[in-house]
PDB file of C-alpha atoms in Angstrom:
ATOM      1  CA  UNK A 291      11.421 -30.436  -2.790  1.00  0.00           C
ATOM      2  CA  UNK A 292       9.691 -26.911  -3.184  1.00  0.00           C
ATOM      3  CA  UNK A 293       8.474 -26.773  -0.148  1.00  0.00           C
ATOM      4  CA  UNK A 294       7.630 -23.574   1.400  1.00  0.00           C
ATOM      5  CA  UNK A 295       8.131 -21.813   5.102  1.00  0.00           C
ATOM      6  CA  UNK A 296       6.514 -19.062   5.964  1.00  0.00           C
ATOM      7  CA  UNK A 297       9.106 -17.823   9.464  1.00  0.00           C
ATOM      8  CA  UNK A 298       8.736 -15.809  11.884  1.00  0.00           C
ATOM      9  CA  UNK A 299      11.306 -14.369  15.183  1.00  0.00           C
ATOM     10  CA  UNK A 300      12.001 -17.140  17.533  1.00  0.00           C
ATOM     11  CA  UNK A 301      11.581 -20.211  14.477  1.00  0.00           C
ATOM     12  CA  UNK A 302      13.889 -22.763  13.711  1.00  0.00           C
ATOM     13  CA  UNK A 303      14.562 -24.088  10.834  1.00  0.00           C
ATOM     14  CA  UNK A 304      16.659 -27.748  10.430  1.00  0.00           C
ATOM     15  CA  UNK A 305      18.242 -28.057   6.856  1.00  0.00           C
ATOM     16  CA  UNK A 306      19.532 -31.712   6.411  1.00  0.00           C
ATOM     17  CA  UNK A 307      22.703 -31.959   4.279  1.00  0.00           C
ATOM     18  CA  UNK A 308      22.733 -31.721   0.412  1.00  0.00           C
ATOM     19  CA  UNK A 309      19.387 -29.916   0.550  1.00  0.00           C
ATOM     20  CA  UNK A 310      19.240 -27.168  -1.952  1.00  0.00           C
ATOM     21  CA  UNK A 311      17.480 -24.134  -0.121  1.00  0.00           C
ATOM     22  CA  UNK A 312      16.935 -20.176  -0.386  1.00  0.00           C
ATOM     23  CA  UNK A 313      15.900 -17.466   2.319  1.00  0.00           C
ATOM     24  CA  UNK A 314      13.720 -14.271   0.962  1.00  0.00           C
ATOM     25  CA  UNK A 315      12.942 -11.734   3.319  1.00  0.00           C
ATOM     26  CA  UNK A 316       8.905 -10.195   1.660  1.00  0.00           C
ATOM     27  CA  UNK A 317       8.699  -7.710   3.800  1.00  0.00           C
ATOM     28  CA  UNK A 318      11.620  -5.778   3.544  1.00  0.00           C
ATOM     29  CA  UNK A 319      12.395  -5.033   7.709  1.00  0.00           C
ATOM     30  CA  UNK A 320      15.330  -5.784   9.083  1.00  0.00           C
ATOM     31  CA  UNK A 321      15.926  -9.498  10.581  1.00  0.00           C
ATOM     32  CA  UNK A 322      18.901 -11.392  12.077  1.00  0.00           C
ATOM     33  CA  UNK A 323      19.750 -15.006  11.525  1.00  0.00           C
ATOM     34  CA  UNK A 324      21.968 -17.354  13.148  1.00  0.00           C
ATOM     35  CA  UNK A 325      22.911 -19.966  11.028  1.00  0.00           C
ATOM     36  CA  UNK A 326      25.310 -22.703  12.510  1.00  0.00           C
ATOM     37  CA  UNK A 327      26.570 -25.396   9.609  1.00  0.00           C
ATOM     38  CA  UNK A 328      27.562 -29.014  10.662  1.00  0.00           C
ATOM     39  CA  UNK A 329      29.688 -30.971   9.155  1.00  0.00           C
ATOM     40  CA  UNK A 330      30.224 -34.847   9.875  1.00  0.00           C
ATOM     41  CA  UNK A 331      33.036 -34.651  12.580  1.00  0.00           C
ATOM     42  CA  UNK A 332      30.866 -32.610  14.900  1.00  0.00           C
ATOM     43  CA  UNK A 333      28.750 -36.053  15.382  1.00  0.00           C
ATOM     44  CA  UNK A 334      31.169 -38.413  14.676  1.00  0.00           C
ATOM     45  CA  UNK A 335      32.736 -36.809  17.521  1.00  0.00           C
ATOM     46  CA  UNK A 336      30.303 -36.811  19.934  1.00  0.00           C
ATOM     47  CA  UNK A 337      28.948 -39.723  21.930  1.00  0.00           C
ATOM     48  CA  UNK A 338      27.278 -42.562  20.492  1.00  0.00           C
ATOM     49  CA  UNK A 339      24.082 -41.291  22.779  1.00  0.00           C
ATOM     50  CA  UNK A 340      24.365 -38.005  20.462  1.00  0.00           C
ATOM     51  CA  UNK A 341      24.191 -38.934  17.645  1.00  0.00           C
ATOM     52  CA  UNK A 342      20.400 -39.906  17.874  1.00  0.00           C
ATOM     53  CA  UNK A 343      19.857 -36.183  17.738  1.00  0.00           C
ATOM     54  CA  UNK A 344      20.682 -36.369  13.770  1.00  0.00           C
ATOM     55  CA  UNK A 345      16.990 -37.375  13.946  1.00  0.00           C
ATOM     56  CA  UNK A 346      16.112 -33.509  14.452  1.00  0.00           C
ATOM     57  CA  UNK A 347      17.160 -32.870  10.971  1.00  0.00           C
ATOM     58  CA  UNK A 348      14.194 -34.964   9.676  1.00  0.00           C
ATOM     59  CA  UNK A 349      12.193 -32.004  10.502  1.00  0.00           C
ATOM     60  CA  UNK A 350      12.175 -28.251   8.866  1.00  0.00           C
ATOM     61  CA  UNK A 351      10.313 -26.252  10.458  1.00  0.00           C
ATOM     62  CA  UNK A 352       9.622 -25.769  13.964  1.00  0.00           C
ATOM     63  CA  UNK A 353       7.739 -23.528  16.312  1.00  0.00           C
ATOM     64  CA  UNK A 354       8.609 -23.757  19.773  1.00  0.00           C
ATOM     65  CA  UNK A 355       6.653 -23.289  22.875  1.00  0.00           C
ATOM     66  CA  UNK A 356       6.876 -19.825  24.425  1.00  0.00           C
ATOM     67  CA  UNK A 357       8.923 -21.006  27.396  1.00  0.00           C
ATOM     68  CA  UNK A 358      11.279 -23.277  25.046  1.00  0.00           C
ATOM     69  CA  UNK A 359      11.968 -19.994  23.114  1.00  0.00           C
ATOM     70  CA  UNK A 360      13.455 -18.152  25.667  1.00  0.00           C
ATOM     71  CA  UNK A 361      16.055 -21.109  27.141  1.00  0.00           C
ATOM     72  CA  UNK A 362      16.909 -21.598  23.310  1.00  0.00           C
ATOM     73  CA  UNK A 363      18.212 -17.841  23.075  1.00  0.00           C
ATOM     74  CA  UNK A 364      19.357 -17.711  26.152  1.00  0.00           C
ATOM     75  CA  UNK A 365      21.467 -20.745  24.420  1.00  0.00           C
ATOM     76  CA  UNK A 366      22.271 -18.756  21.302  1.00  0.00           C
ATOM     77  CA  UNK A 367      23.837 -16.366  23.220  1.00  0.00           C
ATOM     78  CA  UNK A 368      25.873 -18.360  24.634  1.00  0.00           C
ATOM     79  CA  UNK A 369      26.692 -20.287  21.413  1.00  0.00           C
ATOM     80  CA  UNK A 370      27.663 -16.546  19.888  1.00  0.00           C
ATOM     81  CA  UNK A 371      29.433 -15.261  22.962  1.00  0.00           C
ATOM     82  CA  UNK A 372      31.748 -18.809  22.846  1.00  0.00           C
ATOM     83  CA  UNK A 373      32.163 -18.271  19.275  1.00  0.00           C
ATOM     84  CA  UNK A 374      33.584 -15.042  19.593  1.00  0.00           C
ATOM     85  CA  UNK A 375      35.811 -15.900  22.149  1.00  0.00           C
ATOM     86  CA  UNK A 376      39.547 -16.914  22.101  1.00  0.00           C
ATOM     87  CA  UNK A 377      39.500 -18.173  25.887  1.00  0.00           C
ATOM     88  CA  UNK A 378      40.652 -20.670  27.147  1.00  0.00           C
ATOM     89  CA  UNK A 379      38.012 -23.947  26.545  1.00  0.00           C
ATOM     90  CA  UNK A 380      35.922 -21.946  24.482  1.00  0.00           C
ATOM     91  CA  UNK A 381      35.329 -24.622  21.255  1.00  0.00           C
ATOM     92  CA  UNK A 382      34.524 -26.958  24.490  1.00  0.00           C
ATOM     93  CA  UNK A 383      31.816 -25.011  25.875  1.00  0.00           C
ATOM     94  CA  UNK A 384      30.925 -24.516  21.967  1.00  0.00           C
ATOM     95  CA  UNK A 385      30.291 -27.904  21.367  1.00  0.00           C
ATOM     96  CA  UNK A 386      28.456 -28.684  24.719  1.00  0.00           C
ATOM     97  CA  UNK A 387      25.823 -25.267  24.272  1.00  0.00           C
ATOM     98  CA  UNK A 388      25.361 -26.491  20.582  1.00  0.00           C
ATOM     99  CA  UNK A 389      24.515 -30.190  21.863  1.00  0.00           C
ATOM    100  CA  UNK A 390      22.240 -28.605  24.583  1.00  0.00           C
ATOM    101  CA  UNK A 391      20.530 -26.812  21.826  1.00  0.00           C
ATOM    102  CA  UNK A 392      19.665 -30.251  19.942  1.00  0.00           C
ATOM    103  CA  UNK A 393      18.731 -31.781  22.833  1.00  0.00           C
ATOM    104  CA  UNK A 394      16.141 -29.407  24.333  1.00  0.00           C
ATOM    105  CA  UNK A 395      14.432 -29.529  19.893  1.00  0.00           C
ATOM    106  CA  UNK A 396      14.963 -33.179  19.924  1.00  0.00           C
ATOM    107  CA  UNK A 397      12.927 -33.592  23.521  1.00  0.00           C
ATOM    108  CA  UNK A 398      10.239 -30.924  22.528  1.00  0.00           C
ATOM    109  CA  UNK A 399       9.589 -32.856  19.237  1.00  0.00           C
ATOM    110  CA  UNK A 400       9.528 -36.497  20.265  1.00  0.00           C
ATOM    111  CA  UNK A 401       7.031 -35.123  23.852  1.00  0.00           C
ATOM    112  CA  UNK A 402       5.247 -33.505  20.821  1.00  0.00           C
ATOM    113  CA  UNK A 403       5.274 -30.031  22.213  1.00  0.00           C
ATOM    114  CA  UNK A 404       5.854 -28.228  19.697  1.00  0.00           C
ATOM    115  CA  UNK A 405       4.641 -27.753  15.954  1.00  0.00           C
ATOM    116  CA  UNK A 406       5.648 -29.310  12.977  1.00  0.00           C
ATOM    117  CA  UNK A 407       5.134 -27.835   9.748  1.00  0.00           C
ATOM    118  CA  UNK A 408       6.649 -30.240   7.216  1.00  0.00           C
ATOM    119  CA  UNK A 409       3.478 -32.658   7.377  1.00  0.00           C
ATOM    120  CA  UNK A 410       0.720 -32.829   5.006  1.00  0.00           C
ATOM    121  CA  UNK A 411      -1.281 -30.418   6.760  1.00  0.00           C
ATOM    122  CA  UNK A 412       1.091 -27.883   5.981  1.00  0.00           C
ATOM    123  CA  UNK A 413       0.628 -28.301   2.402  1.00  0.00           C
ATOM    124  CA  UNK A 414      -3.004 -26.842   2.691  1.00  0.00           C
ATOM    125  CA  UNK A 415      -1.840 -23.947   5.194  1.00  0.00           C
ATOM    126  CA  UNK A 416       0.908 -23.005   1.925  1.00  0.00           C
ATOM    127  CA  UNK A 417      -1.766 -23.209   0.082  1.00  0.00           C
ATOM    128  CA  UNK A 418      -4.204 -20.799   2.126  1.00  0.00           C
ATOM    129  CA  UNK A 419      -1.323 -18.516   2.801  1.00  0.00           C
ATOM    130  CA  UNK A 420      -0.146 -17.630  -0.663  1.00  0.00           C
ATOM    131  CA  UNK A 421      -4.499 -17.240  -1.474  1.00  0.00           C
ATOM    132  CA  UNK A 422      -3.673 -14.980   1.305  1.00  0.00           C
ATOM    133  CA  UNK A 423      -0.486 -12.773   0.000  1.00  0.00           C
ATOM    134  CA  UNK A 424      -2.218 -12.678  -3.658  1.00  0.00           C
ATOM    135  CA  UNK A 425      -5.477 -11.040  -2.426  1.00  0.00           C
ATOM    136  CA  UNK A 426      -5.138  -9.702   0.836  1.00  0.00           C
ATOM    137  CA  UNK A 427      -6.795  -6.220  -0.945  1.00  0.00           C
ATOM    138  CA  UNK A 428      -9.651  -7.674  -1.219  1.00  0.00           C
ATOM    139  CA  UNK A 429     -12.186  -8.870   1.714  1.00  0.00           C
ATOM    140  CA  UNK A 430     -11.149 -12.699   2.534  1.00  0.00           C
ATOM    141  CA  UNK A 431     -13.480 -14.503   4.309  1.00  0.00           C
ATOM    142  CA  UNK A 432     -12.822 -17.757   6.317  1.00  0.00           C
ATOM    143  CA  UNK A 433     -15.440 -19.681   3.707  1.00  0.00           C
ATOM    144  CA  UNK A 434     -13.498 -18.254   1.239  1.00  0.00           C
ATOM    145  CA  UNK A 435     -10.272 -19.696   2.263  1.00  0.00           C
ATOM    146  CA  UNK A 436     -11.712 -22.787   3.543  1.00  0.00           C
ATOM    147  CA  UNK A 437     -13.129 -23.520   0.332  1.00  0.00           C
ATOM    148  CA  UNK A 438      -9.344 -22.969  -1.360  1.00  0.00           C
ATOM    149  CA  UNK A 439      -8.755 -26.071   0.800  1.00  0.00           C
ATOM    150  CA  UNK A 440     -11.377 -28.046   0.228  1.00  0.00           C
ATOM    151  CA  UNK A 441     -12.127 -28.179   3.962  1.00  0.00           C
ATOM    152  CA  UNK A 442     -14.912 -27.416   6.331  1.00  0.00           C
ATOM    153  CA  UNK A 443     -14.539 -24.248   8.076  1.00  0.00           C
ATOM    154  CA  UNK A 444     -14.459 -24.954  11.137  1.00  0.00           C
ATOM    155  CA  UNK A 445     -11.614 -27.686  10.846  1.00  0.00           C
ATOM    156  CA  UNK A 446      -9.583 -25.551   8.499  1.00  0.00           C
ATOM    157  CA  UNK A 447      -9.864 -22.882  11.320  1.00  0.00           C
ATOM    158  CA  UNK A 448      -8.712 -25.317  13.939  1.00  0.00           C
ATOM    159  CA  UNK A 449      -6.322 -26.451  11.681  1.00  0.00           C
ATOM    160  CA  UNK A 450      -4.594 -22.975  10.285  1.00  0.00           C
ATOM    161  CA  UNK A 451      -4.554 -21.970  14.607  1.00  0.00           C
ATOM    162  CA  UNK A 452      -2.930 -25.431  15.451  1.00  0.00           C
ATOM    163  CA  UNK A 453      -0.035 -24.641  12.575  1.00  0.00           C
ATOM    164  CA  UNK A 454       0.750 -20.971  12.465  1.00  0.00           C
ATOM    165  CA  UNK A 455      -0.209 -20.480  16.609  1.00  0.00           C
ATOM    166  CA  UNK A 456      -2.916 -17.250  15.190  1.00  0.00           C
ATOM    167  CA  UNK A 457      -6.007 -17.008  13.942  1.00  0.00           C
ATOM    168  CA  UNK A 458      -6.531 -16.500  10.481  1.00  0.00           C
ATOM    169  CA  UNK A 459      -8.336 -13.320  11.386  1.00  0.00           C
ATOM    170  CA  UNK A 460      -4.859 -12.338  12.868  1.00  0.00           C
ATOM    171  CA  UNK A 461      -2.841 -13.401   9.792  1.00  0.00           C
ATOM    172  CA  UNK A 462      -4.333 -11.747   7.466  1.00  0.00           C
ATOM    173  CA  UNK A 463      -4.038  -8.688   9.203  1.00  0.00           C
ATOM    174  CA  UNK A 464      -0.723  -9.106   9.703  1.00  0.00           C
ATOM    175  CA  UNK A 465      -0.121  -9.507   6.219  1.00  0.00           C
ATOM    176  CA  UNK A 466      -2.096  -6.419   5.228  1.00  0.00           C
ATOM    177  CA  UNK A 467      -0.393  -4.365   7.966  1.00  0.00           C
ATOM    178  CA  UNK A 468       3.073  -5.542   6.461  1.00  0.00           C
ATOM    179  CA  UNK A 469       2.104  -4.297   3.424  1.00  0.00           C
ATOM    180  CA  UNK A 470       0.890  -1.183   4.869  1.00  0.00           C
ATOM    181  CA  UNK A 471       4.048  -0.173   6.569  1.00  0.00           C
ATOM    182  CA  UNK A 472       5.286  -0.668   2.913  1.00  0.00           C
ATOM    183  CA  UNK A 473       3.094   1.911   1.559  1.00  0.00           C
ATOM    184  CA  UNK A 474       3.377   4.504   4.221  1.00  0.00           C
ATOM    185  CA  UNK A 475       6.941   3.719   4.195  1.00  0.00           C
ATOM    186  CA  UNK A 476       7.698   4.246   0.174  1.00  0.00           C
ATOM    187  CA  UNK A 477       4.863   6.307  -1.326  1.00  0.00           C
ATOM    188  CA  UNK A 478       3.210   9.618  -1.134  1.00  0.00           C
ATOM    189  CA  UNK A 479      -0.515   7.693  -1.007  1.00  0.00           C
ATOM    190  CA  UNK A 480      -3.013   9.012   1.996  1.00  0.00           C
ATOM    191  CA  UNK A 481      -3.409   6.898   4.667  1.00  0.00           C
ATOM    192  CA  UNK A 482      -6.977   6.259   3.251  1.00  0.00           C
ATOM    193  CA  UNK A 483      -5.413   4.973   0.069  1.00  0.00           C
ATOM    194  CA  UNK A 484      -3.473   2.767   1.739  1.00  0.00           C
ATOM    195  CA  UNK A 485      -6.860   0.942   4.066  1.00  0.00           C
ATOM    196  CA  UNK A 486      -8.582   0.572   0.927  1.00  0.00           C
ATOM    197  CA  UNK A 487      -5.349  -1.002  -0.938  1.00  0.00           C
ATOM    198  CA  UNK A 488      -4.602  -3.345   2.088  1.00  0.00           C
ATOM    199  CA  UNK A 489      -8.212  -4.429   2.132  1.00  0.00           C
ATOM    200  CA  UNK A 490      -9.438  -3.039   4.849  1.00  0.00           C
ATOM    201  CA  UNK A 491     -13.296  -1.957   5.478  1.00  0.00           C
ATOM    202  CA  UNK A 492     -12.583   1.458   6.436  1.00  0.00           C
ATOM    203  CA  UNK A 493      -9.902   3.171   7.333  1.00  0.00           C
ATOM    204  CA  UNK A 494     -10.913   3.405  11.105  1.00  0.00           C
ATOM    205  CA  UNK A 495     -10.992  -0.117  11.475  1.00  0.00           C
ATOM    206  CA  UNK A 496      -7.350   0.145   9.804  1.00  0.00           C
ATOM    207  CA  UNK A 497      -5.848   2.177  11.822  1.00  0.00           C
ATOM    208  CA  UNK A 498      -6.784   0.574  14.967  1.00  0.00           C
ATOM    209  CA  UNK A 499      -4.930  -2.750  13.735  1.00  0.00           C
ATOM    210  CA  UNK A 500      -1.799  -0.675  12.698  1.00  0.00           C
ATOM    211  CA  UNK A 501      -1.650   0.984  16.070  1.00  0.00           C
ATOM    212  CA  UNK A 502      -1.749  -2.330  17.800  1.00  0.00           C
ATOM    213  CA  UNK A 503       0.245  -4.066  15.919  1.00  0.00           C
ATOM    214  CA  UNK A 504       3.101  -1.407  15.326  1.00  0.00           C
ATOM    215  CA  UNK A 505       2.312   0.234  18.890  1.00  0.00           C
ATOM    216  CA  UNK A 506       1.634   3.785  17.220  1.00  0.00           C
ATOM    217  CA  UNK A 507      -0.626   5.303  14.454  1.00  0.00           C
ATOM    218  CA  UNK A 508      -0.326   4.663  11.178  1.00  0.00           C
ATOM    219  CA  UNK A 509       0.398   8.409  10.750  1.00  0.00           C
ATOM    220  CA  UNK A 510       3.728   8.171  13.310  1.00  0.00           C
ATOM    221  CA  UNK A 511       4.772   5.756  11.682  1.00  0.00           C
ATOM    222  CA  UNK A 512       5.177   7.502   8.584  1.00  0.00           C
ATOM    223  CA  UNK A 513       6.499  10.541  10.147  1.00  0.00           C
ATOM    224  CA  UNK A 514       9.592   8.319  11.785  1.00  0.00           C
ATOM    225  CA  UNK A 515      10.302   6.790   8.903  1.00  0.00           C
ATOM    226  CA  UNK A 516      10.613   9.718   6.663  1.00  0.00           C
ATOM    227  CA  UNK A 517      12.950  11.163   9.466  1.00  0.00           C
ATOM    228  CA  UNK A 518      14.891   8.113   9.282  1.00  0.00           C
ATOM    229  CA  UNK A 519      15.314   9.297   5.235  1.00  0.00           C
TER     230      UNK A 519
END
């Protein structure tokens, strides 16, 4: 249906069957995904109680809680240790840890703690984001993006919080700081080059949001990489 996710470490994303879909990784670091494929025995299988958990797969996209995304990798790891394993009542445990998994997304959506991003809403934030990604060079203002949406500000900025979890403030820089890591990463261009190209003000102000957001200077950073060349 063309719809578009924007994910980040800890998301999950529910795929219902004959759903034609694609992954692209834009920023070009290194990411893991676990990707576990049902087919109709697994439920057919399980207890009639269990199979109201197919409902999870009416959703896409989900961002859990903080404290939900620790028990769920504390769950993939199991799932992966299981799955690796040839002892004895491994496919049992398996089964059961891949249940639990449904079961902890099924209770966080339906107590609505967590957030969905396959509703209409999300349709604006797409839209803001990619205004985002095609002109984060330039100065973006919240008006700006607002007015993309045809929304007030303020809503839209409740709104864009309530569906990413950060500020748009805070995603834009992340996007410009991705793209900055590019630069420093694959061309020869100063680090003042690189501000002005990523849209930022100056190239103080830049490299204070590199250096939090990476956890060194901008500078470092190049310097490791090239070492890693």
């Amino acid at each position: 249906n063309y719809n578009v996710f924007e994910i980040e470490a800890g998301d999950i994303i529910l795929i219902d069957k004959r759903e034609l879909h694609m992954a692209t990784n834009l920023d070009g670091w290194d990411c893991q995904r676990i990707v576990i494929n049902f087919n109709d025995e697994f439920f057919s299988e399980c207890d009639e109680d269990f199979k109201i958990l197919l409902e999870c797969f009416k959703h896409n996209h989900i961002k859990l809680p903080l404290a939900n995304k620790k028990q769920i990798n504390s769950l993939f790891n199991k799932i992966l240790r299981e799955y690796n394993s040839d002892e004895v009542f491994s496919k049992v445990l398996l089964k059961n840890y891949i249940c639990e998994l449904l079961a902890i997304i099924y209770r966080s959506i339906y107590s609505n703690q967590i957030v969905l991003l396959d509703n209409d809403a999300d349709t604006t934030i797409e839209k803001a984001i990619r205004y985002i990604y095609n002109n984060f060079n330039k100065k973006i203002s919240l008006k700006e993006v607002a007015d993309i949406c045809h929304m007030n500000p303020s809503y839209f900025s409740r709104l864009f919080k309530n569906t990413t979890g950060i500020n748009l403030v805070s995603y834009i820089n992340t996007v410009r700081i991705k793209n900055a890591a590019l630069l420093l990463s694959d061309t020869d261009k100063t680090i003042l080059e690189i501000s002005q190209l990523c849209g930022f003000d100056n190239v103080q102000h830049f490299c204070g949001v590199f250096k939090k957001a990476k956890g060194i200077s901008a500078l470092r950073f190049r310097k490791e990489r090239n070492m890693d060349v």
